[in-house]
Short mmCIF file of C-alpha atoms and ligand atoms in Angstrom, two decimals:
data_model
loop_
_atom_site.label_atom_id
_atom_site.label_comp_id
_atom_site.label_asym_id
_atom_site.label_seq_id
_atom_site.Cartn_x
_atom_site.Cartn_y
_atom_site.Cartn_z
CA MET A 8 -11.35 -11.92 -25.95
CA ILE A 9 -10.88 -12.64 -22.25
CA ASN A 10 -10.74 -9.52 -20.09
CA VAL A 11 -9.34 -8.99 -16.59
CA PRO A 12 -11.93 -9.80 -13.91
CA LYS A 13 -14.08 -6.85 -12.80
CA GLY A 14 -12.41 -4.76 -10.13
CA THR A 15 -8.87 -5.88 -11.00
CA LYS A 16 -6.18 -4.13 -13.00
CA ASP A 17 -2.98 -4.96 -14.83
CA VAL A 18 0.09 -2.96 -13.93
CA LEU A 19 1.62 -2.52 -17.37
CA PRO A 20 5.38 -2.35 -18.01
CA ALA A 21 5.00 1.34 -18.89
CA ASP A 22 3.65 2.06 -15.38
CA ALA A 23 5.52 -0.46 -13.24
CA TYR A 24 8.26 2.06 -12.36
CA LYS A 25 5.71 4.11 -10.40
CA TRP A 26 4.83 1.09 -8.29
CA GLN A 27 8.49 0.29 -7.80
CA HIS A 28 9.16 3.86 -6.67
CA VAL A 29 6.37 3.76 -4.08
CA GLU A 30 7.47 0.32 -2.89
CA ASN A 31 11.11 1.40 -2.68
CA VAL A 32 10.28 4.51 -0.66
CA ALA A 33 8.01 2.43 1.61
CA ARG A 34 10.73 -0.18 2.18
CA GLU A 35 13.29 2.54 2.84
CA GLN A 36 11.06 4.29 5.39
CA ALA A 37 10.26 0.96 7.06
CA LYS A 38 13.98 0.26 7.36
CA LEU A 39 14.72 3.69 8.84
CA TYR A 40 12.05 3.03 11.47
CA ASN A 41 13.50 -0.45 12.11
CA TYR A 42 10.69 -2.58 10.69
CA LYS A 43 11.48 -5.92 9.04
CA GLU A 44 9.51 -7.47 6.22
CA ILE A 45 7.11 -10.35 6.81
CA ARG A 46 5.53 -12.37 4.00
CA THR A 47 2.46 -14.44 4.77
CA PRO A 48 0.30 -16.51 2.39
CA VAL A 49 -2.19 -14.88 0.04
CA PHE A 50 -4.89 -17.19 1.44
CA GLU A 51 -5.67 -18.27 4.98
CA HIS A 52 -8.26 -20.42 6.75
CA THR A 53 -11.54 -18.49 6.66
CA GLU A 54 -11.82 -18.90 10.44
CA LEU A 55 -8.89 -16.49 10.89
CA PHE A 56 -10.83 -13.57 9.45
CA LEU A 57 -14.09 -14.52 11.18
CA ARG A 58 -12.29 -14.39 14.51
CA GLY A 59 -9.77 -11.68 13.67
CA VAL A 60 -11.50 -9.09 11.49
CA GLY A 61 -14.93 -9.68 13.09
CA ASP A 62 -18.19 -11.18 11.93
CA THR A 63 -20.18 -7.95 12.08
CA THR A 64 -17.93 -6.10 9.63
CA ASP A 65 -18.83 -5.52 5.96
CA VAL A 66 -15.48 -7.06 5.02
CA VAL A 67 -16.39 -10.39 6.61
CA THR A 68 -20.14 -10.49 6.01
CA LYS A 69 -20.17 -9.28 2.40
CA GLU A 70 -16.79 -8.92 0.81
CA MET A 71 -14.62 -11.98 1.30
CA TYR A 72 -13.42 -14.23 -1.50
CA THR A 73 -14.14 -17.53 0.21
CA PHE A 74 -14.10 -20.97 -1.39
CA LYS A 75 -13.71 -24.62 -0.53
CA ASP A 76 -10.42 -26.15 -1.66
CA LYS A 77 -10.18 -29.71 -2.97
CA GLY A 78 -9.68 -30.94 0.60
CA ASP A 79 -13.03 -29.36 1.60
CA ARG A 80 -11.35 -26.66 3.72
CA SER A 81 -12.84 -23.19 3.76
CA ILE A 82 -10.19 -20.84 2.41
CA THR A 83 -10.27 -17.05 2.05
CA LEU A 84 -8.09 -14.73 -0.03
CA LYS A 85 -6.85 -12.22 2.51
CA PRO A 86 -9.01 -9.10 2.62
CA GLU A 87 -6.35 -7.27 4.68
CA GLY A 88 -2.92 -7.91 6.18
CA THR A 89 -3.19 -7.66 9.94
CA ALA A 90 -4.92 -10.97 10.72
CA GLY A 91 -2.37 -13.03 8.75
CA VAL A 92 0.57 -11.29 10.44
CA ALA A 93 -1.06 -11.82 13.86
CA ARG A 94 -1.54 -15.51 13.05
CA SER A 95 2.09 -15.81 12.07
CA PHE A 96 3.22 -13.96 15.21
CA ILE A 97 1.42 -16.54 17.36
CA GLU A 98 2.30 -19.60 15.26
CA ASN A 99 6.00 -18.74 15.20
CA GLY A 100 6.25 -17.99 18.91
CA MET A 101 7.40 -14.44 18.29
CA ALA A 102 6.09 -13.37 21.71
CA SER A 103 9.09 -15.08 23.28
CA GLY A 104 11.51 -13.36 20.91
CA ALA A 105 12.66 -9.75 20.94
CA LEU A 106 9.78 -7.39 21.58
CA PRO A 107 8.43 -5.17 20.24
CA ALA A 108 8.22 -7.14 16.99
CA LYS A 109 8.07 -4.52 14.22
CA MET A 110 7.07 -5.79 10.80
CA TYR A 111 5.95 -4.49 7.41
CA TYR A 112 4.43 -6.02 4.32
CA ILE A 113 3.49 -5.20 0.74
CA ILE A 114 0.56 -7.38 -0.29
CA PRO A 115 -2.35 -7.83 -2.65
CA ALA A 116 -5.69 -7.88 -0.78
CA PHE A 117 -9.10 -8.99 -2.01
CA ARG A 118 -12.54 -7.61 -1.24
CA TYR A 119 -15.71 -8.21 -3.23
CA GLU A 120 -16.76 -4.56 -3.31
CA ARG A 121 -18.58 -2.47 -5.92
CA PRO A 122 -15.67 -1.19 -8.03
CA GLN A 123 -15.25 2.56 -8.52
CA ALA A 124 -12.37 5.04 -8.68
CA GLY A 125 -10.01 4.03 -5.89
CA ARG A 126 -12.01 0.94 -4.96
CA LEU A 127 -10.98 -2.39 -6.45
CA ARG A 128 -11.58 -6.05 -5.79
CA GLU A 129 -7.89 -6.78 -5.90
CA PHE A 130 -5.87 -3.91 -4.43
CA HIS A 131 -2.49 -3.53 -2.78
CA GLN A 132 -1.38 -2.41 0.64
CA PHE A 133 1.82 -1.36 2.30
CA GLY A 134 1.22 -2.08 5.97
CA VAL A 135 3.07 -2.23 9.28
CA GLU A 136 2.32 -4.00 12.55
CA VAL A 137 4.00 -3.66 15.95
CA PHE A 138 3.42 -6.31 18.61
CA GLY A 139 4.28 -6.12 22.29
CA ALA A 140 4.23 -2.37 23.01
CA SER A 141 1.12 -0.91 24.62
CA GLY A 142 2.18 2.72 25.13
CA ALA A 143 0.89 5.60 23.05
CA GLU A 144 4.46 6.42 21.96
CA THR A 145 4.29 3.38 19.69
CA ASP A 146 0.99 4.61 18.20
CA ALA A 147 2.76 7.93 17.60
CA GLU A 148 5.68 6.17 15.93
CA VAL A 149 3.38 4.18 13.66
CA ILE A 150 1.50 7.36 12.70
CA SER A 151 4.79 9.13 12.12
CA LEU A 152 5.94 6.36 9.78
CA ALA A 153 2.79 6.73 7.66
CA ASP A 154 3.14 10.51 7.81
CA SER A 155 6.78 10.45 6.68
CA LEU A 156 6.00 8.05 3.83
CA LEU A 157 3.17 10.23 2.56
CA LYS A 158 5.32 13.37 2.87
CA LYS A 159 8.24 11.70 1.11
CA LEU A 160 5.89 10.86 -1.77
CA GLY A 161 4.69 14.46 -1.83
CA VAL A 162 1.00 13.81 -1.22
CA GLN A 163 -1.29 16.16 0.66
CA VAL A 164 -3.50 14.46 3.21
CA ARG A 165 -5.10 15.22 6.53
CA LEU A 166 -4.61 13.06 9.59
CA TYR A 167 -7.70 12.27 11.67
CA ILE A 168 -7.35 10.53 15.02
CA ASN A 169 -9.78 9.14 17.55
CA SER A 170 -9.88 6.72 20.47
CA ILE A 171 -12.54 4.04 20.56
CA GLY A 172 -11.61 2.93 24.07
CA CYS A 173 -11.17 -0.53 25.52
CA PRO A 174 -13.79 -3.25 26.14
CA THR A 175 -14.55 -1.66 29.53
CA CYS A 176 -15.41 1.83 28.31
CA ARG A 177 -16.86 0.47 25.07
CA LYS A 178 -19.50 -1.37 27.09
CA ALA A 179 -20.83 1.85 28.60
CA TYR A 180 -20.54 3.63 25.26
CA ASN A 181 -22.48 0.90 23.46
CA GLU A 182 -25.28 1.34 25.98
CA ALA A 183 -25.26 5.09 25.38
CA LEU A 184 -25.36 4.48 21.61
CA LYS A 185 -28.25 2.06 21.94
CA ALA A 186 -30.19 4.52 24.06
CA TYR A 187 -29.58 7.23 21.45
CA PHE A 188 -30.48 5.10 18.43
CA ALA A 189 -33.54 3.36 19.96
CA PRO A 190 -36.04 6.07 18.94
CA HIS A 191 -34.47 6.26 15.44
CA LEU A 192 -34.53 2.56 14.62
CA ASP A 193 -37.19 2.88 11.92
CA GLY A 194 -35.09 5.43 10.04
CA LEU A 195 -32.00 3.23 9.91
CA CYS A 196 -31.02 1.00 6.98
CA TYR A 197 -31.45 -2.76 7.12
CA ASP A 198 -27.78 -3.39 7.98
CA CYS A 199 -27.83 -0.82 10.78
CA LYS A 200 -30.74 -2.57 12.44
CA THR A 201 -28.52 -5.67 12.72
CA ARG A 202 -25.57 -3.51 13.80
CA TYR A 203 -27.76 -2.04 16.55
CA GLU A 204 -28.21 -5.49 18.05
CA LYS A 205 -24.76 -6.96 17.46
CA ASN A 206 -22.24 -4.11 17.51
CA PRO A 207 -23.66 -0.58 17.96
CA LEU A 208 -20.26 1.05 17.29
CA ARG A 209 -20.60 -0.09 13.65
CA LEU A 210 -23.66 2.20 13.32
CA LEU A 211 -21.26 5.16 13.17
CA ASP A 212 -19.53 3.63 10.16
CA CYS A 213 -22.60 3.46 7.90
CA LYS A 214 -22.28 5.21 4.53
CA GLU A 215 -26.08 5.52 3.91
CA GLU A 216 -27.14 9.17 3.84
CA ASP A 217 -30.18 8.67 6.13
CA CYS A 218 -28.09 6.83 8.71
CA LYS A 219 -25.33 9.44 8.47
CA LYS A 220 -27.86 12.17 9.33
CA ILE A 221 -29.02 10.27 12.41
CA ASN A 222 -25.41 9.54 13.39
CA ALA A 223 -24.52 13.21 13.44
CA ASP A 224 -25.97 13.75 16.93
CA ALA A 225 -24.96 10.40 18.44
CA PRO A 226 -22.97 10.58 21.68
CA SER A 227 -19.20 10.85 21.39
CA ILE A 228 -16.94 8.00 22.45
CA LEU A 229 -14.52 10.61 23.73
CA ASP A 230 -17.01 11.49 26.50
CA HIS A 231 -17.09 7.83 27.56
CA LEU A 232 -13.40 6.88 27.75
CA CYS A 233 -12.23 5.30 31.02
CA PRO A 234 -9.33 7.11 32.79
CA ASP A 235 -6.67 4.76 31.32
CA CYS A 236 -7.92 5.16 27.74
CA LYS A 237 -8.22 8.91 28.23
CA ALA A 238 -4.62 9.11 29.49
CA HIS A 239 -3.49 6.97 26.53
CA PHE A 240 -5.18 9.30 24.08
CA GLU A 241 -3.76 12.41 25.80
CA LYS A 242 -0.27 10.90 25.61
CA LEU A 243 -0.70 10.15 21.91
CA LYS A 244 -1.72 13.74 21.24
CA SER A 245 1.22 15.11 23.20
CA TYR A 246 3.67 12.87 21.31
CA LEU A 247 2.24 13.93 17.95
CA GLU A 248 2.49 17.58 19.00
CA GLU A 249 6.07 17.11 20.15
CA ALA A 250 6.89 15.56 16.76
CA GLY A 251 5.14 18.38 14.88
CA ILE A 252 2.62 16.03 13.26
CA GLU A 253 -0.62 17.90 12.62
CA TYR A 254 -3.85 16.09 13.40
CA THR A 255 -7.57 16.65 13.69
CA ILE A 256 -9.68 14.77 16.23
CA ASN A 257 -12.66 13.10 14.60
CA ASP A 258 -14.82 11.15 17.05
CA ARG A 259 -16.78 9.56 14.18
CA ILE A 260 -13.83 7.47 13.01
CA VAL A 261 -14.45 3.91 14.21
CA ARG A 262 -12.77 2.02 11.30
CA GLY A 263 -14.35 -0.82 9.37
CA LEU A 264 -12.70 -3.74 11.18
CA ASP A 265 -13.60 -5.08 14.62
CA TYR A 266 -10.19 -5.60 16.20
CA TYR A 267 -9.44 -2.00 17.11
CA THR A 268 -9.05 -0.70 20.66
CA ARG A 269 -8.08 2.80 21.77
CA THR A 270 -6.25 4.67 18.98
CA VAL A 271 -7.73 4.71 15.48
CA PHE A 272 -6.57 6.99 12.69
CA GLU A 273 -6.94 7.76 9.00
CA PHE A 274 -5.04 9.87 6.49
CA VAL A 275 -7.62 11.32 4.10
CA SER A 276 -7.37 13.27 0.85
CA THR A 277 -10.14 15.30 -0.73
CA ALA A 278 -8.44 15.19 -4.15
CA ILE A 279 -9.37 11.70 -5.36
CA GLY A 280 -13.13 11.51 -4.89
CA ALA A 281 -15.25 9.50 -2.50
CA GLN A 282 -12.56 6.91 -1.73
CA GLY A 283 -10.23 9.43 -0.16
CA THR A 284 -8.88 7.39 2.74
CA VAL A 285 -5.35 6.59 1.70
CA CYS A 286 -4.23 5.08 4.98
CA GLY A 287 -6.05 3.58 7.95
CA GLY A 288 -4.87 2.01 11.14
CA GLY A 289 -4.97 1.80 14.87
CA ARG A 290 -4.34 -0.21 17.98
CA TYR A 291 -5.66 -3.75 18.48
CA ASP A 292 -4.75 -4.89 21.99
CA GLY A 293 -7.19 -7.83 22.04
CA LEU A 294 -6.44 -9.40 18.67
CA ILE A 295 -3.65 -11.80 19.61
CA GLU A 296 -5.67 -13.18 22.52
CA GLN A 297 -8.76 -13.47 20.34
CA LEU A 298 -6.74 -15.61 17.95
CA GLY A 299 -5.50 -17.90 20.73
CA GLY A 300 -2.23 -16.20 21.65
CA GLY A 301 -1.24 -14.42 24.85
CA ALA A 302 -2.14 -10.92 25.98
CA VAL A 303 0.06 -9.09 23.48
CA PRO A 304 -0.88 -5.57 22.39
CA GLY A 305 -0.54 -4.42 18.80
CA VAL A 306 -0.78 -1.37 16.58
CA GLY A 307 -0.38 -0.76 12.85
CA PHE A 308 -1.71 0.73 9.63
CA ALA A 309 -2.11 0.00 5.96
CA VAL A 310 -1.78 2.35 3.00
CA GLY A 311 -3.72 1.59 -0.20
CA ILE A 312 -1.12 1.71 -2.96
CA GLU A 313 -3.63 2.35 -5.80
CA ARG A 314 -5.09 5.33 -3.94
CA LEU A 315 -1.62 6.57 -3.15
CA LEU A 316 -0.66 6.41 -6.84
CA MET A 317 -3.84 8.27 -7.80
CA LEU A 318 -2.82 11.02 -5.40
CA ILE A 319 0.77 11.10 -6.60
CA GLU A 320 -0.41 11.42 -10.20
CA LYS A 321 -2.58 14.39 -9.19
CA ASN A 322 0.70 16.17 -8.55
CA GLY A 323 1.69 15.87 -12.23
CA ALA A 324 2.47 13.07 -14.65
CA ASP A 325 6.22 13.01 -14.18
CA VAL A 326 6.60 13.45 -10.44
CA ILE A 327 8.17 10.03 -10.42
CA LYS A 328 11.10 9.89 -12.80
CA GLU A 329 11.43 6.80 -14.93
CA GLU A 330 14.95 5.53 -15.41
CA LYS A 331 16.03 5.01 -19.03
CA PRO A 332 18.65 2.83 -20.75
CA VAL A 333 22.14 4.29 -20.94
CA VAL A 334 23.00 3.13 -24.43
CA TYR A 335 21.42 1.61 -27.51
CA PHE A 336 23.66 -0.18 -30.01
CA VAL A 337 22.83 0.27 -33.68
CA GLY A 338 24.31 -2.30 -36.06
CA MET A 339 24.29 -1.36 -39.77
CA ASP A 340 24.46 -4.86 -41.23
CA ASP A 341 24.46 -8.45 -39.99
CA ASP A 342 28.16 -8.50 -39.02
CA CYS A 343 27.81 -5.19 -37.20
CA ARG A 344 24.67 -6.44 -35.45
CA LYS A 345 26.55 -9.51 -34.20
CA LYS A 346 29.32 -7.32 -32.76
CA ALA A 347 26.74 -4.91 -31.33
CA PHE A 348 25.11 -7.92 -29.67
CA SER A 349 28.32 -9.06 -27.95
CA LEU A 350 29.33 -5.49 -26.95
CA CYS A 351 25.87 -5.01 -25.51
CA LEU A 352 26.26 -8.20 -23.46
CA SER A 353 29.67 -7.15 -22.11
CA LEU A 354 28.24 -3.79 -21.06
CA ARG A 355 25.37 -5.50 -19.25
CA ALA A 356 27.88 -7.79 -17.53
CA GLY A 357 29.66 -4.61 -16.43
CA GLY A 358 26.44 -3.24 -14.91
CA VAL A 359 25.44 -0.85 -17.71
CA TRP A 360 21.81 -0.72 -18.88
CA ALA A 361 22.16 -1.43 -22.59
CA GLU A 362 19.94 -2.53 -25.48
CA THR A 363 20.36 -3.43 -29.14
CA ASP A 364 18.28 -4.39 -32.17
CA HIS A 365 16.11 -7.53 -32.06
CA MET A 366 14.15 -7.04 -35.27
CA SER A 367 16.76 -6.63 -38.07
CA ARG A 368 15.53 -3.08 -38.49
CA SER A 369 16.97 -0.38 -40.74
CA VAL A 370 19.40 2.11 -39.15
CA LYS A 371 16.71 4.81 -39.26
CA ALA A 372 14.19 2.53 -37.55
CA GLN A 373 16.77 1.58 -34.92
CA PHE A 374 17.41 5.25 -34.13
CA LYS A 375 13.67 5.80 -33.86
CA TYR A 376 13.35 2.89 -31.46
CA ALA A 377 16.33 4.10 -29.37
CA ASP A 378 14.59 7.45 -29.13
CA LYS A 379 11.36 5.79 -27.98
CA LEU A 380 13.29 3.95 -25.28
CA GLY A 381 14.82 7.25 -24.20
CA ALA A 382 18.39 5.89 -24.40
CA LYS A 383 20.89 8.54 -23.35
CA TYR A 384 23.42 7.45 -25.99
CA VAL A 385 23.26 5.65 -29.31
CA ALA A 386 26.41 3.73 -30.27
CA VAL A 387 26.64 3.18 -34.02
CA LEU A 388 28.53 0.33 -35.57
CA GLY A 389 29.02 0.30 -39.36
CA GLY A 390 31.59 -1.39 -41.62
CA ASN A 391 34.30 1.26 -40.95
CA GLU A 392 33.79 1.17 -37.20
CA LEU A 393 33.96 -2.61 -37.22
CA ALA A 394 37.25 -2.55 -39.15
CA GLU A 395 38.73 0.07 -36.79
CA GLU A 396 37.30 -1.58 -33.69
CA LYS A 397 35.54 1.52 -32.46
CA LEU A 398 32.07 2.97 -32.12
CA SER A 399 30.55 6.28 -33.02
CA VAL A 400 28.74 7.32 -29.85
CA LYS A 401 26.03 9.96 -30.07
CA ASN A 402 24.80 11.85 -27.01
CA MET A 403 21.08 12.07 -27.75
CA ALA A 404 20.54 15.19 -25.64
CA THR A 405 23.36 17.32 -27.08
CA GLY A 406 23.72 15.67 -30.51
CA GLU A 407 27.51 15.50 -29.98
CA THR A 408 29.33 12.48 -31.37
CA GLU A 409 32.47 10.86 -30.03
CA SER A 410 34.58 7.95 -31.19
CA VAL A 411 35.09 5.25 -28.53
CA SER A 412 37.21 2.10 -29.00
CA PHE A 413 35.80 -1.36 -28.28
CA GLN A 414 38.30 -1.71 -25.40
CA GLU A 415 37.22 1.50 -23.75
CA VAL A 416 33.49 1.25 -24.32
CA CYS A 417 32.67 -0.50 -21.05
CA THR A 418 34.52 2.00 -18.84
CA TYR A 419 33.17 4.87 -20.94
CA PHE A 420 29.58 3.99 -20.10
CA GLN A 421 30.30 2.76 -16.57
CA GLU A 422 31.45 6.27 -15.78
CA GLU A 423 28.18 7.71 -17.08
P1 HAM B 11 -8.47 -0.70 5.85
O1 HAM B 11 -8.90 0.68 6.25
O2 HAM B 11 -9.53 -1.68 5.60
O3 HAM B 11 -7.50 -1.21 6.98
O4 HAM B 11 -7.58 -0.61 4.57
C1 HAM B 11 -6.41 0.20 4.55
C2 HAM B 11 -6.32 0.95 3.24
O5 HAM B 11 -6.41 0.04 2.14
C3 HAM B 11 -7.45 1.93 2.99
O6 HAM B 11 -7.21 3.16 3.64
C4 HAM B 11 -7.42 2.08 1.49
O7 HAM B 11 -6.41 2.99 1.11
C5 HAM B 11 -7.01 0.69 1.03
N1 HAM B 11 -8.19 -0.07 0.57
C6 HAM B 11 -9.09 -0.73 1.32
N2 HAM B 11 -10.03 -1.31 0.55
C7 HAM B 11 -9.71 -0.99 -0.72
C8 HAM B 11 -10.29 -1.29 -2.00
N3 HAM B 11 -11.38 -2.05 -2.12
N4 HAM B 11 -9.70 -0.80 -3.11
C9 HAM B 11 -8.58 -0.03 -3.01
N5 HAM B 11 -7.99 0.27 -1.84
C10 HAM B 11 -8.55 -0.20 -0.72
C11 HAM B 11 -6.86 -2.41 6.97
O8 HAM B 11 -6.82 -3.15 6.01
C12 HAM B 11 -6.12 -2.70 8.24
N6 HAM B 11 -5.54 -4.06 8.14
C13 HAM B 11 -5.06 -1.66 8.51
C14 HAM B 11 -4.31 -1.93 9.77
C15 HAM B 11 -3.10 -2.50 9.89
N7 HAM B 11 -4.75 -1.66 10.98
C16 HAM B 11 -3.83 -2.04 11.86
N8 HAM B 11 -2.84 -2.57 11.21
#
């Protein structure tokens, strides 16, 4: 038997409605906030992620699915959505179109991580990106969109925000971090020793217990923000307060990707174990330039759909209602089955969700199957009904039966 690759999952037909519900709510929220969908390829040139996501991040150094294609090009399955959207923004000259450009996407993403609950190698994200607006009101809008989506789906999470400054204040902060960590170097993990040299901010992101202990007393970025970054952060807070969006400041949030500047944020749940970050995002004012475009600011987030579904299911198995067929046609013999088949087709053509027998089953077995499907009505067609050109329609919830003529059957169910 061939199994699914480690860290991947099938979405089975019995569960697909949950995904569709989340995707529909996400699309609806995106529309209300005036975001349009963008679809970019599943794979990109590896170079995009080296330059975009950053070559000191775990995602780039350890987790990418990278391979050579038959033309000897280095290709990578996208580990996240932002870099591809940024590439497309530049390549399609969107900077000279209407700004801000507000876009959303629903994508699979690939990271070679150690699988566990809520952590997969192929996972899915709903994400948004806004290009061209540098003010904190846009950060607040993006956060509000994530917040409204999560609320609409009924999940309980906490919003943490931070500012990691701009390259100017980051420089001074990195020096302060280095000075703090210098006497602790021996106690840090192997990766953190490299981080110390290349990108000290990453030290704060380490998940190793020993490093976390040392990190606890590290200086705070919030004490090192330049006046502009400070004002930006203050404005964000005031906008969130005005909108009634609760937040907690957490100066240890630096995010796992290198492109962020100023605002970073995460929505975290404590109900689904260690992988509790359902949504992460922030501002990335240098990304477009880093990828060869102009000086265009950006901000966005991505929600992990698997983690979101885990959280939704915590609220009870049937929080999301599955739609069921309206009517199942039971044919008692071959002639009746043939008529049931054509009636079923005319109902479908009229927009009614209908099903009939495919297995030449007995009447009893057909009723059983209709029950399994959860059909609201069962329409029975026997010899008498066929002769009189009508159906005996049973309401499965009440048990009541009604006689409905072939002519009327379509309107009867359309009105349901
Ligand atoms: P990220 O924090 O790497 O950010 O991922 C966003 C979300 O994707 C996480 O909060 C989590 O829910 C989900 N996720 C990440 N890795 C996995 C995994 N291995 N298995 C399951 N779920 C996972 C980004 O990807 C940024 N591009 C977000 C962004 C958009 N920032 C600005 N714009």
